[in-house]
XYZ file of C-alpha atoms in Angstrom:
782
model
C -33.118 -76.667 4.339
C -30.123 -76.531 6.605
C -30.181 -76.504 10.714
C -28.601 -74.133 12.674
C -26.109 -76.524 13.817
C -24.842 -76.896 9.952
C -24.976 -73.076 9.516
C -23.166 -72.240 12.858
C -20.963 -75.428 12.953
C -21.418 -75.549 17.069
C -22.458 -79.214 17.482
C -23.875 -80.022 21.106
C -21.911 -83.173 21.431
C -20.309 -84.153 24.611
C -20.816 -80.564 25.816
C -24.413 -80.832 25.543
C -24.707 -77.217 24.423
C -27.696 -76.477 22.076
C -26.540 -74.559 18.784
C -29.587 -72.276 19.040
C -28.973 -71.670 22.494
C -25.389 -70.884 22.064
C -26.602 -68.454 19.020
C -29.030 -66.938 21.500
C -26.361 -66.328 23.799
C -24.520 -64.399 21.601
C -27.282 -62.719 20.536
C -28.361 -61.224 23.924
C -24.418 -60.619 24.675
C -24.320 -58.451 21.455
C -27.479 -56.586 22.425
C -25.987 -55.823 25.925
C -22.584 -54.492 24.281
C -24.399 -52.615 21.769
C -26.329 -50.773 24.167
C -23.805 -50.612 26.860
C -21.389 -48.556 24.198
C -24.091 -46.256 23.993
C -24.880 -46.070 27.830
C -21.186 -45.374 28.605
C -20.510 -42.625 26.049
C -23.603 -40.987 27.575
C -23.704 -41.775 31.450
C -20.665 -43.123 32.452
C -17.953 -41.105 30.443
C -17.326 -37.417 31.795
C -18.743 -34.901 29.341
C -17.112 -31.574 30.374
C -18.694 -29.530 27.858
C -22.212 -30.720 28.177
C -23.015 -31.350 24.784
C -25.395 -34.255 23.730
C -23.173 -37.405 22.620
C -25.886 -39.183 21.219
C -26.418 -42.817 20.049
C -29.003 -45.143 18.953
C -29.939 -47.912 21.551
C -33.199 -48.412 20.042
C -32.305 -48.501 16.611
C -29.595 -50.801 17.364
C -31.793 -53.296 19.025
C -33.751 -53.617 15.752
C -30.899 -54.853 14.277
C -29.262 -57.494 16.437
C -30.829 -60.389 16.133
C -30.435 -59.952 11.978
C -27.039 -59.164 12.580
C -26.206 -62.045 14.835
C -27.614 -64.737 12.408
C -25.917 -63.097 9.655
C -22.263 -62.847 10.795
C -22.524 -65.993 12.984
C -24.180 -68.246 10.669
C -24.079 -67.028 7.043
C -21.024 -64.354 6.148
C -18.050 -65.655 4.631
C -14.829 -63.815 4.516
C -15.378 -62.845 0.794
C -18.548 -60.903 1.741
C -19.072 -57.277 2.229
C -21.801 -55.568 4.785
C -23.090 -52.075 4.634
C -24.769 -51.734 8.121
C -27.452 -49.017 8.601
C -25.953 -45.510 10.060
C -27.594 -46.037 13.616
C -26.379 -49.839 14.352
C -22.854 -49.029 14.234
C -22.780 -49.827 18.149
C -24.040 -53.625 16.905
C -21.042 -53.875 14.251
C -18.847 -52.860 17.016
C -20.260 -55.365 19.302
C -19.847 -57.962 16.810
C -16.296 -56.851 15.604
C -15.489 -57.359 19.390
C -16.647 -60.838 20.235
C -14.701 -61.763 17.058
C -11.422 -60.249 17.995
C -11.611 -57.507 15.681
C -11.606 -54.484 18.026
C -9.780 -53.757 21.025
C -11.886 -53.714 24.551
C -10.342 -49.945 25.264
C -12.508 -48.810 21.916
C -15.805 -49.587 23.515
C -16.030 -46.524 25.767
C -15.049 -44.297 22.974
C -17.846 -44.006 20.925
C -18.258 -40.483 19.408
C -15.052 -39.430 21.086
C -11.881 -37.855 19.529
C -9.942 -40.347 17.723
C -12.770 -43.268 18.893
C -15.608 -45.084 17.677
C -17.084 -42.953 14.603
C -20.823 -42.060 15.202
C -21.885 -44.116 12.063
C -19.869 -46.962 10.370
C -16.364 -45.322 8.553
C -14.289 -47.206 6.807
C -11.661 -44.557 6.666
C -11.824 -43.634 10.307
C -13.301 -46.676 12.543
C -10.435 -48.877 14.297
C -12.434 -52.006 13.329
C -13.141 -53.600 10.052
C -15.726 -51.515 8.157
C -16.821 -52.553 4.608
C -18.699 -49.314 3.641
C -19.184 -45.872 5.414
C -22.707 -45.193 6.064
C -24.182 -42.138 7.661
C -25.891 -40.341 4.426
C -29.211 -41.868 4.417
C -29.668 -43.679 1.107
C -25.974 -43.377 -0.254
C -24.734 -46.265 2.322
C -27.608 -48.549 1.280
C -26.819 -48.326 -2.219
C -22.952 -48.554 -2.238
C -22.905 -52.433 -2.253
C -24.510 -52.241 -5.404
C -21.595 -49.990 -7.107
C -19.240 -52.389 -5.086
C -20.538 -55.280 -6.814
C -20.597 -53.843 -10.322
C -16.635 -52.538 -9.504
C -15.588 -56.252 -8.584
C -16.975 -57.004 -11.858
C -15.195 -54.637 -13.231
C -11.780 -55.642 -11.581
C -12.020 -59.259 -12.668
C -12.491 -58.255 -16.441
C -9.381 -56.805 -16.277
C -7.714 -60.019 -15.605
C -7.626 -59.515 -11.367
C -8.625 -61.798 -8.925
C -10.932 -59.704 -6.283
C -12.761 -63.095 -5.407
C -16.301 -63.747 -5.019
C -18.983 -62.984 -2.235
C -22.653 -61.363 -1.313
C -22.846 -57.721 -0.980
C -25.093 -57.141 1.837
C -27.115 -54.016 2.728
C -28.664 -53.675 6.086
C -31.283 -50.724 5.616
C -33.870 -49.018 7.720
C -37.564 -49.288 6.170
C -37.516 -44.647 6.601
C -34.238 -45.107 4.435
C -36.339 -46.767 1.731
C -37.981 -42.910 1.355
C -34.614 -41.824 -0.195
C -34.712 -41.304 -3.794
C -31.242 -42.449 -4.144
C -32.318 -46.121 -3.129
C -34.885 -45.941 -5.958
C -32.472 -44.765 -8.552
C -30.443 -47.503 -7.969
C -32.676 -50.163 -7.844
C -34.333 -49.365 -10.800
C -31.215 -49.534 -13.046
C -31.360 -52.000 -15.810
C -27.721 -52.875 -14.919
C -28.478 -53.924 -11.556
C -31.107 -56.490 -12.144
C -28.104 -58.692 -13.072
C -26.549 -58.658 -9.728
C -27.217 -61.623 -8.366
C -24.706 -61.021 -5.294
C -26.646 -58.155 -4.205
C -28.791 -58.809 -0.998
C -30.699 -56.069 0.899
C -32.241 -56.814 4.254
C -34.874 -54.240 5.357
C -35.100 -53.583 9.202
C -38.660 -53.097 8.583
C -39.729 -51.463 12.472
C -42.221 -49.099 11.228
C -40.663 -46.322 12.755
C -39.040 -43.074 11.739
C -37.287 -40.531 13.924
C -40.029 -38.769 15.215
C -43.244 -41.355 14.897
C -44.751 -44.359 13.814
C -45.300 -44.199 10.406
C -48.782 -44.619 9.562
C -48.645 -46.887 6.442
C -45.303 -48.414 5.179
C -47.098 -50.164 2.349
C -44.960 -53.112 2.541
C -46.965 -54.970 -0.412
C -46.344 -51.833 -2.620
C -42.611 -52.044 -1.678
C -42.260 -55.814 -2.449
C -44.150 -55.107 -5.388
C -41.648 -52.610 -7.048
C -38.636 -54.426 -5.874
C -40.194 -57.446 -7.756
C -41.093 -55.108 -10.965
C -37.359 -54.422 -11.194
C -35.890 -58.038 -11.377
C -35.512 -58.775 -7.411
C -36.042 -61.884 -5.632
C -38.357 -60.687 -2.938
C -38.625 -62.621 0.533
C -40.540 -61.969 3.571
C -39.443 -62.669 7.293
C -42.758 -61.305 8.995
C -43.616 -63.927 11.869
C -41.175 -66.113 14.457
C -41.916 -69.630 15.317
C -44.271 -68.858 18.251
C -46.892 -66.883 16.117
C -46.373 -69.301 13.423
C -47.403 -71.985 16.008
C -50.145 -70.106 17.599
C -51.510 -69.141 14.031
C -52.155 -73.148 13.827
C -54.592 -73.168 16.873
C -58.395 -72.730 16.847
C -58.468 -68.762 16.623
C -54.895 -68.582 15.186
C -56.272 -67.295 11.418
C -58.171 -64.677 13.455
C -55.214 -63.565 14.999
C -52.826 -63.617 11.843
C -55.632 -61.807 10.466
C -55.786 -59.370 13.298
C -52.598 -58.415 13.487
C -51.969 -57.970 9.557
C -54.887 -55.667 9.211
C -54.389 -53.476 12.171
C -52.492 -49.886 11.541
C -48.979 -49.770 12.421
C -49.797 -47.252 15.425
C -52.097 -49.611 16.821
C -49.577 -52.500 16.865
C -47.027 -50.244 18.408
C -49.276 -49.538 21.256
C -49.658 -53.324 21.974
C -46.156 -53.539 22.332
C -46.434 -51.227 25.430
C -49.328 -52.794 27.061
C -49.492 -54.888 30.115
C -50.906 -58.518 29.637
C -53.866 -57.232 31.049
C -54.329 -54.402 28.766
C -53.553 -56.989 25.621
C -56.157 -59.484 26.541
C -58.752 -56.377 25.997
C -57.056 -54.731 23.147
C -55.990 -57.289 21.116
C -59.260 -59.735 20.253
C -61.629 -56.906 19.653
C -65.174 -58.150 18.973
C -63.430 -61.384 17.547
C -65.030 -63.896 19.996
C -62.791 -66.594 18.204
C -59.612 -64.819 18.789
C -60.756 -63.898 22.491
C -60.756 -67.438 22.876
C -57.509 -67.917 21.662
C -56.149 -65.378 23.954
C -57.645 -66.580 26.789
C -55.730 -69.862 26.551
C -52.749 -68.255 26.754
C -50.282 -67.268 30.027
C -49.507 -63.963 30.571
C -45.666 -64.673 29.498
C -46.803 -66.357 26.061
C -48.980 -63.494 25.309
C -46.433 -60.971 26.123
C -43.807 -62.832 23.930
C -46.579 -63.576 20.969
C -47.171 -60.155 20.403
C -43.772 -59.114 19.787
C -42.580 -62.437 18.351
C -41.528 -60.937 14.728
C -39.526 -62.783 12.131
C -36.666 -60.274 12.441
C -35.905 -61.360 15.803
C -36.523 -65.173 15.057
C -32.756 -66.551 14.541
C -34.289 -69.737 12.864
C -36.669 -67.928 10.663
C -34.290 -65.402 9.522
C -31.492 -68.469 8.656
C -34.564 -70.211 7.119
C -34.557 -67.076 4.432
C -30.902 -66.325 4.198
C -30.986 -70.285 2.768
C -33.381 -69.098 0.221
C -31.439 -66.794 -1.563
C -31.232 -66.755 -5.259
C -27.942 -65.710 -6.447
C -28.857 -65.159 -10.248
C -30.632 -62.096 -9.351
C -30.457 -59.361 -6.480
C -32.645 -60.206 -3.649
C -34.579 -58.198 -1.005
C -35.650 -59.696 2.515
C -38.239 -57.756 4.632
C -37.516 -58.378 8.182
C -40.311 -57.467 10.531
C -38.803 -55.896 13.559
C -39.412 -54.060 16.853
C -37.534 -50.675 17.395
C -35.716 -51.080 20.624
C -36.439 -54.997 21.025
C -35.408 -56.148 24.403
C -35.183 -52.638 26.139
C -37.488 -50.857 28.472
C -37.892 -48.337 25.503
C -39.242 -50.855 22.880
C -41.650 -49.894 20.576
C -42.237 -46.341 22.048
C -42.922 -43.849 18.949
C -40.367 -41.690 20.538
C -37.701 -44.185 21.238
C -35.224 -43.454 18.393
C -32.684 -41.239 20.244
C -33.934 -42.175 23.779
C -31.247 -43.660 26.232
C -31.716 -46.527 28.905
C -31.349 -45.297 32.773
C -28.787 -46.523 34.640
C -31.071 -48.701 36.552
C -32.830 -49.897 33.131
C -29.071 -50.939 32.382
C -29.017 -53.229 35.469
C -32.327 -54.657 34.653
C -31.121 -55.470 31.074
C -27.837 -56.896 32.231
C -29.751 -59.371 35.131
C -32.193 -60.699 31.907
C -29.037 -60.969 29.344
C -26.637 -62.447 31.873
C -24.275 -59.479 31.547
C -23.138 -56.754 34.123
C -23.057 -53.096 34.612
C -19.877 -53.311 36.793
C -18.176 -55.170 34.204
C -19.919 -54.642 30.668
C -17.203 -55.821 28.312
C -16.726 -59.224 30.009
C -16.377 -61.890 27.354
C -17.751 -65.175 27.240
C -15.917 -67.572 29.727
C -12.921 -69.591 27.847
C -14.033 -73.163 26.585
C -17.754 -72.250 26.626
C -19.337 -72.819 23.205
C -20.445 -69.523 22.769
C -16.544 -68.469 23.129
C -15.362 -71.375 20.685
C -18.498 -70.259 18.235
C -16.896 -66.719 18.437
C -13.323 -68.083 17.941
C -14.474 -70.271 14.751
C -16.526 -67.287 13.128
C -13.708 -64.985 13.911
C -11.539 -67.448 11.917
C -13.842 -67.681 9.079
C -14.388 -64.315 8.010
C -10.487 -63.163 8.761
C -9.377 -61.489 5.677
C -5.590 -61.541 4.246
C -4.356 -57.709 4.162
C -4.873 -56.371 0.820
C -1.620 -56.420 -1.083
C -2.156 -53.286 -3.284
C -0.830 -53.195 -6.687
C 1.695 -51.022 -7.922
C 0.079 -47.456 -9.241
C 0.441 -47.257 -12.931
C 2.815 -44.464 -14.004
C 1.143 -41.610 -15.782
C 2.718 -39.252 -18.170
C 3.154 -35.540 -17.183
C 2.968 -34.195 -20.685
C 1.737 -36.243 -23.636
C 3.879 -33.159 -25.860
C 1.196 -32.310 -28.175
C 0.669 -28.594 -28.672
C -3.163 -27.628 -29.702
C -3.418 -25.383 -32.432
C -6.614 -23.859 -33.912
C -9.906 -23.133 -32.107
C -10.765 -25.794 -29.725
C -13.018 -26.422 -26.292
C -11.923 -27.406 -23.166
C -14.839 -30.283 -22.931
C -13.090 -31.375 -26.561
C -9.676 -31.431 -25.094
C -11.017 -34.438 -22.565
C -11.946 -37.160 -25.161
C -8.891 -35.867 -27.246
C -6.463 -36.341 -24.453
C -7.787 -39.886 -23.338
C -7.402 -40.795 -26.642
C -3.805 -39.655 -26.753
C -3.113 -41.456 -23.486
C -4.452 -44.927 -25.151
C -1.203 -44.399 -27.547
C 1.198 -42.746 -25.144
C 0.501 -44.631 -22.287
C -1.447 -47.739 -22.997
C -0.992 -49.428 -19.597
C -2.326 -46.488 -17.716
C -4.749 -45.881 -20.282
C -5.939 -49.410 -19.869
C -6.839 -48.560 -16.083
C -9.082 -45.635 -17.289
C -12.685 -46.358 -16.647
C -15.751 -43.595 -17.739
C -19.036 -43.283 -16.810
C -21.834 -40.894 -17.895
C -25.756 -40.389 -16.958
C -26.497 -41.030 -21.019
C -24.505 -37.928 -22.162
C -21.482 -39.507 -23.711
C -22.037 -38.289 -27.368
C -23.105 -34.233 -25.805
C -19.979 -34.172 -23.701
C -17.447 -35.371 -26.713
C -16.663 -38.756 -25.194
C -17.640 -40.585 -28.524
C -14.605 -41.041 -29.648
C -13.356 -42.390 -26.433
C -15.964 -44.776 -26.340
C -15.628 -45.994 -29.995
C -12.291 -46.738 -29.218
C -12.181 -48.626 -26.047
C -15.843 -49.803 -26.249
C -18.518 -50.050 -23.439
C -18.469 -52.731 -20.712
C -20.553 -55.533 -20.235
C -20.552 -58.292 -17.919
C -21.198 -60.614 -21.055
C -20.557 -59.631 -25.084
C -23.805 -58.012 -26.383
C -24.626 -57.696 -30.105
C -24.040 -54.282 -31.728
C -27.193 -53.986 -34.374
C -25.989 -50.746 -35.417
C -22.459 -51.947 -36.447
C -23.117 -52.153 -40.256
C -25.058 -48.675 -40.154
C -23.010 -46.241 -42.307
C -24.895 -43.340 -40.527
C -23.995 -44.129 -36.748
C -21.581 -42.328 -35.590
C -21.424 -43.520 -32.028
C -20.712 -47.420 -32.043
C -22.089 -48.946 -28.677
C -19.743 -52.259 -28.447
C -20.710 -53.577 -25.267
C -18.243 -56.418 -24.157
C -16.105 -57.456 -20.849
C -12.990 -55.525 -22.215
C -14.851 -52.424 -22.300
C -14.010 -49.479 -20.370
C -17.077 -46.741 -20.429
C -20.030 -47.492 -18.154
C -23.244 -45.620 -18.869
C -25.830 -45.753 -16.233
C -29.615 -44.097 -16.646
C -30.217 -40.235 -16.153
C -29.536 -40.421 -12.334
C -26.481 -38.419 -11.092
C -26.515 -40.174 -7.778
C -25.882 -43.912 -9.263
C -23.244 -41.987 -11.615
C -20.985 -40.882 -8.572
C -21.947 -43.981 -6.055
C -20.474 -46.216 -8.772
C -17.588 -43.664 -9.375
C -16.715 -43.737 -5.574
C -16.688 -47.497 -5.567
C -14.672 -48.133 -8.946
C -12.404 -45.395 -6.820
C -12.148 -47.519 -3.803
C -10.859 -50.883 -5.568
C -7.036 -49.814 -4.699
C -7.930 -50.298 -1.163
C -10.411 -53.092 -1.444
C -8.468 -55.651 -3.640
C -5.003 -53.763 -4.395
C -6.336 -53.141 -7.977
C -6.037 -49.159 -8.790
C -8.465 -47.669 -11.259
C -8.682 -44.643 -12.821
C -12.132 -43.500 -12.793
C -13.413 -40.699 -14.680
C -17.330 -39.583 -14.437
C -18.839 -37.144 -16.801
C -22.102 -35.233 -16.586
C -23.661 -31.728 -17.037
C -22.100 -29.238 -14.879
C -25.245 -27.841 -13.605
C -25.977 -30.966 -12.032
C -22.667 -31.307 -10.315
C -24.239 -29.914 -7.114
C -27.219 -32.774 -7.361
C -24.147 -35.483 -7.382
C -22.157 -33.153 -5.039
C -23.163 -35.167 -1.713
C -22.955 -38.775 -2.961
C -19.810 -38.058 -4.415
C -18.375 -36.149 -1.130
C -19.349 -39.203 0.647
C -17.569 -41.646 -1.761
C -14.706 -39.748 -1.398
C -14.904 -39.939 2.721
C -15.134 -43.753 2.359
C -12.053 -43.453 0.283
C -13.005 -43.482 -2.942
C -10.496 -41.322 -5.332
C -11.895 -40.401 -8.825
C -12.186 -37.634 -11.276
C -15.420 -35.961 -11.937
C -15.779 -33.811 -14.725
C -18.704 -31.249 -15.114
C -19.369 -29.908 -18.829
C -20.258 -27.909 -19.952
C -20.534 -25.358 -17.406
C -21.425 -21.613 -16.528
C -23.319 -19.020 -18.614
C -20.954 -19.538 -21.734
C -23.865 -22.410 -22.331
C -25.445 -19.141 -23.820
C -28.289 -20.673 -25.509
C -29.329 -23.043 -23.214
C -30.370 -20.451 -20.626
C -30.726 -20.191 -16.704
C -31.551 -23.746 -16.118
C -28.629 -25.170 -17.806
C -25.990 -22.681 -16.557
C -24.039 -23.221 -13.643
C -22.824 -20.593 -11.257
C -21.471 -22.083 -7.881
C -20.031 -25.000 -8.993
C -16.256 -23.327 -8.787
C -16.532 -22.514 -5.331
C -18.015 -25.978 -4.247
C -14.987 -27.395 -6.004
C -12.801 -25.177 -3.879
C -14.622 -26.188 -0.658
C -14.692 -29.804 -1.000
C -12.382 -32.112 0.949
C -10.083 -34.691 -0.433
C -10.548 -32.987 -3.835
C -8.548 -30.715 -6.127
C -10.555 -28.632 -8.570
C -9.684 -27.258 -11.986
C -10.998 -24.764 -13.980
C -8.796 -25.001 -17.126
C -8.778 -22.247 -20.274
C -7.203 -24.213 -22.642
C -6.423 -27.493 -24.106
C -3.385 -28.096 -22.827
C -4.464 -27.348 -19.686
C -6.666 -29.690 -19.922
C -4.382 -32.215 -20.811
C -1.756 -31.444 -17.801
C -4.535 -31.131 -15.122
C -6.281 -34.405 -16.209
C -2.704 -36.243 -16.143
C -1.711 -34.669 -12.630
C -5.515 -35.844 -11.256
C -4.958 -39.375 -12.800
C -1.662 -39.601 -11.290
C -3.020 -38.726 -7.991
C -5.426 -41.657 -7.925
C -5.299 -44.916 -6.616
C -2.573 -44.692 -3.937
C -2.736 -43.681 -0.032
C -2.110 -40.325 -0.311
C -4.232 -39.797 -3.141
C -7.010 -37.183 -3.875
C -9.992 -36.857 -5.984
C -10.165 -34.027 -8.980
C -12.915 -31.935 -10.145
C -12.577 -30.383 -13.624
C -15.143 -27.727 -14.847
C -15.034 -27.703 -18.746
C -16.630 -25.565 -21.183
C -18.381 -25.580 -24.784
C -16.920 -22.349 -25.692
C -14.298 -22.670 -29.071
C -11.203 -20.990 -27.811
C -8.214 -19.829 -30.320
C -5.601 -22.108 -28.676
C -2.718 -19.732 -29.666
C -3.673 -17.513 -27.134
C -2.410 -20.030 -24.610
C 1.205 -19.077 -25.952
C 2.495 -22.199 -24.825
C 6.550 -22.140 -24.666
C 8.371 -23.858 -27.216
C 11.803 -24.229 -25.200
C 11.493 -27.673 -23.207
C 12.657 -26.261 -20.082
C 9.864 -23.193 -20.399
C 7.159 -25.470 -21.327
C 7.639 -27.815 -18.279
C 7.837 -24.429 -16.311
C 4.733 -23.876 -17.524
C 3.319 -26.874 -16.928
C 3.924 -27.421 -13.368
C 2.616 -23.609 -13.020
C -1.082 -24.905 -14.300
C -0.972 -28.167 -12.181
C 0.016 -25.831 -9.383
C -2.928 -23.347 -9.490
C -2.276 -20.178 -11.796
C 0.644 -18.996 -14.121
C 1.392 -15.805 -15.861
C -0.182 -15.475 -19.606
C 0.551 -12.072 -20.374
C 2.807 -9.656 -18.558
C 2.404 -5.687 -18.979
C 4.057 -3.813 -21.845
C 4.066 -0.184 -23.306
C 4.798 0.308 -26.759
C 5.772 -3.277 -27.311
C 8.356 -3.186 -24.245
C 8.123 -4.721 -21.255
C 6.802 -2.525 -18.159
C 5.950 -2.825 -14.856
C 1.856 -3.237 -14.494
C -0.617 -0.727 -13.337
C -3.201 -3.284 -13.144
C -3.582 -7.403 -12.699
C -6.381 -9.448 -14.198
C -6.688 -12.743 -12.594
C -9.263 -14.787 -15.009
C -10.270 -18.516 -14.859
C -11.645 -20.400 -17.334
C -13.650 -19.719 -20.386
C -13.546 -16.004 -19.977
C -9.909 -15.820 -20.341
C -10.239 -14.353 -23.979
C -12.018 -11.965 -22.527
C -9.427 -10.661 -19.935
C -6.874 -10.514 -22.490
C -8.852 -8.325 -24.768
C -9.261 -6.158 -21.675
C -5.767 -6.244 -21.206
C -5.096 -4.638 -24.789
C -7.449 -2.297 -24.444
C -6.216 -0.812 -21.005
C -2.727 -0.938 -22.540
C -4.051 1.142 -25.263
C -5.627 3.496 -22.777
C -1.979 3.780 -20.648
C -2.882 0.920 -18.316
C -0.201 -1.886 -18.599
C -1.578 -4.920 -17.094
C -0.596 -8.264 -16.368
C -2.982 -11.274 -16.752
C -2.854 -14.136 -14.852
C -4.803 -17.674 -15.850
C -6.054 -19.362 -12.957
C -6.507 -23.107 -13.101
C -7.278 -23.934 -9.642
C -8.634 -21.595 -6.961
C -8.511 -24.240 -4.520
C -4.823 -24.771 -4.661
C -3.923 -21.117 -4.449
C -6.050 -20.957 -1.166
C -4.218 -23.640 0.296
C -1.059 -22.252 -0.875
C -2.007 -18.591 0.657
C -3.528 -20.576 4.025
C 0.027 -22.625 4.156
C 1.882 -18.958 3.925
C 0.171 -17.810 6.819
C 1.106 -21.129 8.680
C -2.544 -22.648 8.174
C -1.705 -25.949 6.517
C 1.190 -27.953 4.808
C 0.514 -26.686 0.956
C 3.706 -25.308 -1.288
C 3.581 -21.435 -1.714
C 5.568 -21.042 -4.182
C 2.859 -20.642 -6.650
C 1.901 -17.370 -5.502
C 5.252 -16.119 -5.769
C 5.410 -17.440 -9.847
C 1.825 -16.343 -10.337
C 1.610 -13.069 -8.202
C 5.035 -12.157 -7.200
C 4.892 -9.079 -4.485
C 7.193 -6.986 -7.083
C 4.364 -7.069 -9.434
C 1.689 -6.330 -7.110
C -0.940 -3.929 -8.064
C -4.951 -3.398 -7.950
C -6.686 -6.868 -8.906
C -9.572 -7.623 -11.036
C -10.827 -11.103 -10.940
C -13.347 -12.781 -13.077
C -14.677 -16.057 -13.802
C -17.811 -17.805 -15.329
C -18.990 -18.437 -11.945
C -19.596 -16.848 -8.512
C -17.210 -13.761 -8.067
C -16.516 -14.875 -4.554
C -14.619 -17.760 -5.757
C -11.482 -15.709 -6.711
C -12.063 -12.744 -4.100
C -9.451 -14.008 -1.825
C -6.576 -13.416 -4.303
C -6.373 -9.692 -3.175
C -5.355 -10.902 0.196
C -2.411 -12.414 -1.432
C -0.352 -9.148 -1.768
C -2.815 -7.168 0.574
C -4.437 -4.831 -2.927
C -7.641 -3.132 -3.845
C -9.409 -5.471 -5.895
C -12.929 -5.658 -8.069
C -14.216 -9.293 -8.546
C -16.412 -10.239 -11.379
C -18.511 -12.958 -12.007
C -22.009 -14.486 -12.320
C -24.429 -14.062 -9.458
C -27.522 -14.031 -10.939
C -29.883 -16.963 -12.853
C -28.400 -17.086 -16.437
C -30.421 -15.604 -19.604
C -30.685 -17.349 -23.187
C -28.831 -15.360 -25.849
C -25.790 -15.333 -27.801
C -22.399 -15.168 -26.096
C -21.762 -11.843 -26.212
C -25.311 -10.746 -25.064
C -25.068 -13.019 -22.219
C -21.611 -11.788 -20.999
C -22.808 -8.212 -21.352
C -25.705 -8.968 -19.164
C -23.556 -10.771 -16.371
C -20.579 -8.239 -16.770
C -17.764 -10.606 -18.176
C -17.386 -8.917 -20.963
C -14.181 -7.127 -22.230
C -15.567 -3.680 -21.653
C -16.720 -4.412 -17.807
C -13.341 -5.471 -17.370
C -11.754 -2.623 -18.370
C -14.176 -0.421 -16.746
C -13.463 -2.166 -13.001
C -9.815 -1.689 -14.036
C -10.095 1.982 -14.736
C -12.037 2.401 -11.747
C -9.030 0.875 -9.589
C -6.594 2.744 -11.035
C -8.054 5.945 -11.408
């Protein structure tokens, strides 16, 4: 077992400094700084609006000892840490002491341009390894970060080694995202993953009646994790060896959480009355203790004992993931400690002055550093040097071709076009294709990725035997090897997008850009949206493909027919959404989306694909190279004119425009033919991205910096007519198009739960059929 001196590198020597006391001094200063950061934001900084600023002094206090022990004793530069959201002030306090945060930011918590409410990798001015704030998502991110680093290594890169720590609040374990990740079979092999659970037994509103720690420990153990527990500190452990000690241990172990929390708020006299109960032996031990010892003992939990934590960290087995349950007190060391409603409570100025007196700090000079040359200052300097990382050297972004050059023919689906385009990429741009990594939640074959998987193989840290390699009836070959490019998790969309986000962040973490593509059923995009959105916020650039989509999946019925995903894609920040109608549109938008990944100015993408077979000649792809390139640019920019109005075979000015998106474009073309026969010449515009068109319209009005040329190309003012919009999704998605030229409009789409049936019946039910489009057009032009 290593000593604190060994772990910190601080020796007493001539200075006479006790390493444990130096670490304790730093712990106290971290507590002060974290508390003062919140105090200044709420009680010192002017607040003209009167809105609550907020912050979490108590939640931070429960993590101070854990984070001090981790950073100042055990952490190495190659390690990464995800800090629980409400402990962000502790992270900033530590970064300040290590020289990684300028003092001017300490007064800016939750201020515009200042320290963020929760750790933010993209917005905070100091080092933050993982963005947290969305409960459960930040906790699991290091798991996916570990997998992403291993995958990068398999490409021949050297991202280094190191542990991946998650500092997790015990209430965070209520989130299903945690257990989805913990239970995935792939996770049991990640020995670099370490979770430290801040077991303070409080949630936002109350003391949790029964955490059920043994049950949680058993669940982690059953998933293959090493389980360590740091329950008591050295004072209590020493008392347990004295006469009456076993009774004291039994009493604390067996009492309900609320009773224990109430003891934390008791005076020594009250403790002497409440703690022993009817146990005479325990009463004898309590009677022997002075007030100070009794007061300290009842709150002497392992999560606040630097030595006990250090011993636990030294026991970590790097051959499997580890969870450490560290018992703590919420608000430890503060006037609010243990109070059931202390989650967002703030110390008064008087209480801050008392805290400063206890820890050797001052309200008048809250940001004072340790004296130069002191043992604490030397330790901060040496730890800062040890943890400092070299700047990331970003590798060159792989060139992605804009057009592979193939023109699809016959009948095809946009879903199948995805797999086809990926296979074409392996031949036309093998260097780019090698950077592609695909993910699925157990739906590779049903989303037409089988050919791609057979071509590139399945990624695994080590080669595994394919027992069905010689089975002639096996179509999808599951060849698992370190060079594979497809990862498949269980049926858990949160896991899929969590890993997708981390694979999409390798360009900024280790300078190795990847091209990650996640494929899942479109009805479940909304289930995955929140963690995927959080990954984008944290800098992860990726492509999410939802397929099959819409009521075009007619036989499946309402449970598998997505309605609102087109508008979700339009509204998601940091993402460009596409709903292509033809195979060539899939290829062009996919290639454009890949080209935007892995770069400081990059963006993610969402592609919504369909299983509806469509005659590819309807795309009328120009044969002239210049005209083809013009079409490609328009497809990627959001829309293109697919059919111009004619009368008796001659081009004429339109009386109506149909703007259609995705799977229903054939119905729009059929309706235009019928309308022409009725004397209403009709233009058809194929919309590929509602979001890009909306951005263009905003830019035209001086709101945003998108390029507006696509509006003139697809909806020129000289051809402005009444407008019918139609898509296999909620009609409001395209309703804004009427504002481009200020025209009358009718908007068709899906606003009810779906029905099972064949395509014609389902389209008629929702008013997506050619007849309904014709009727809407005639109403507008009557």
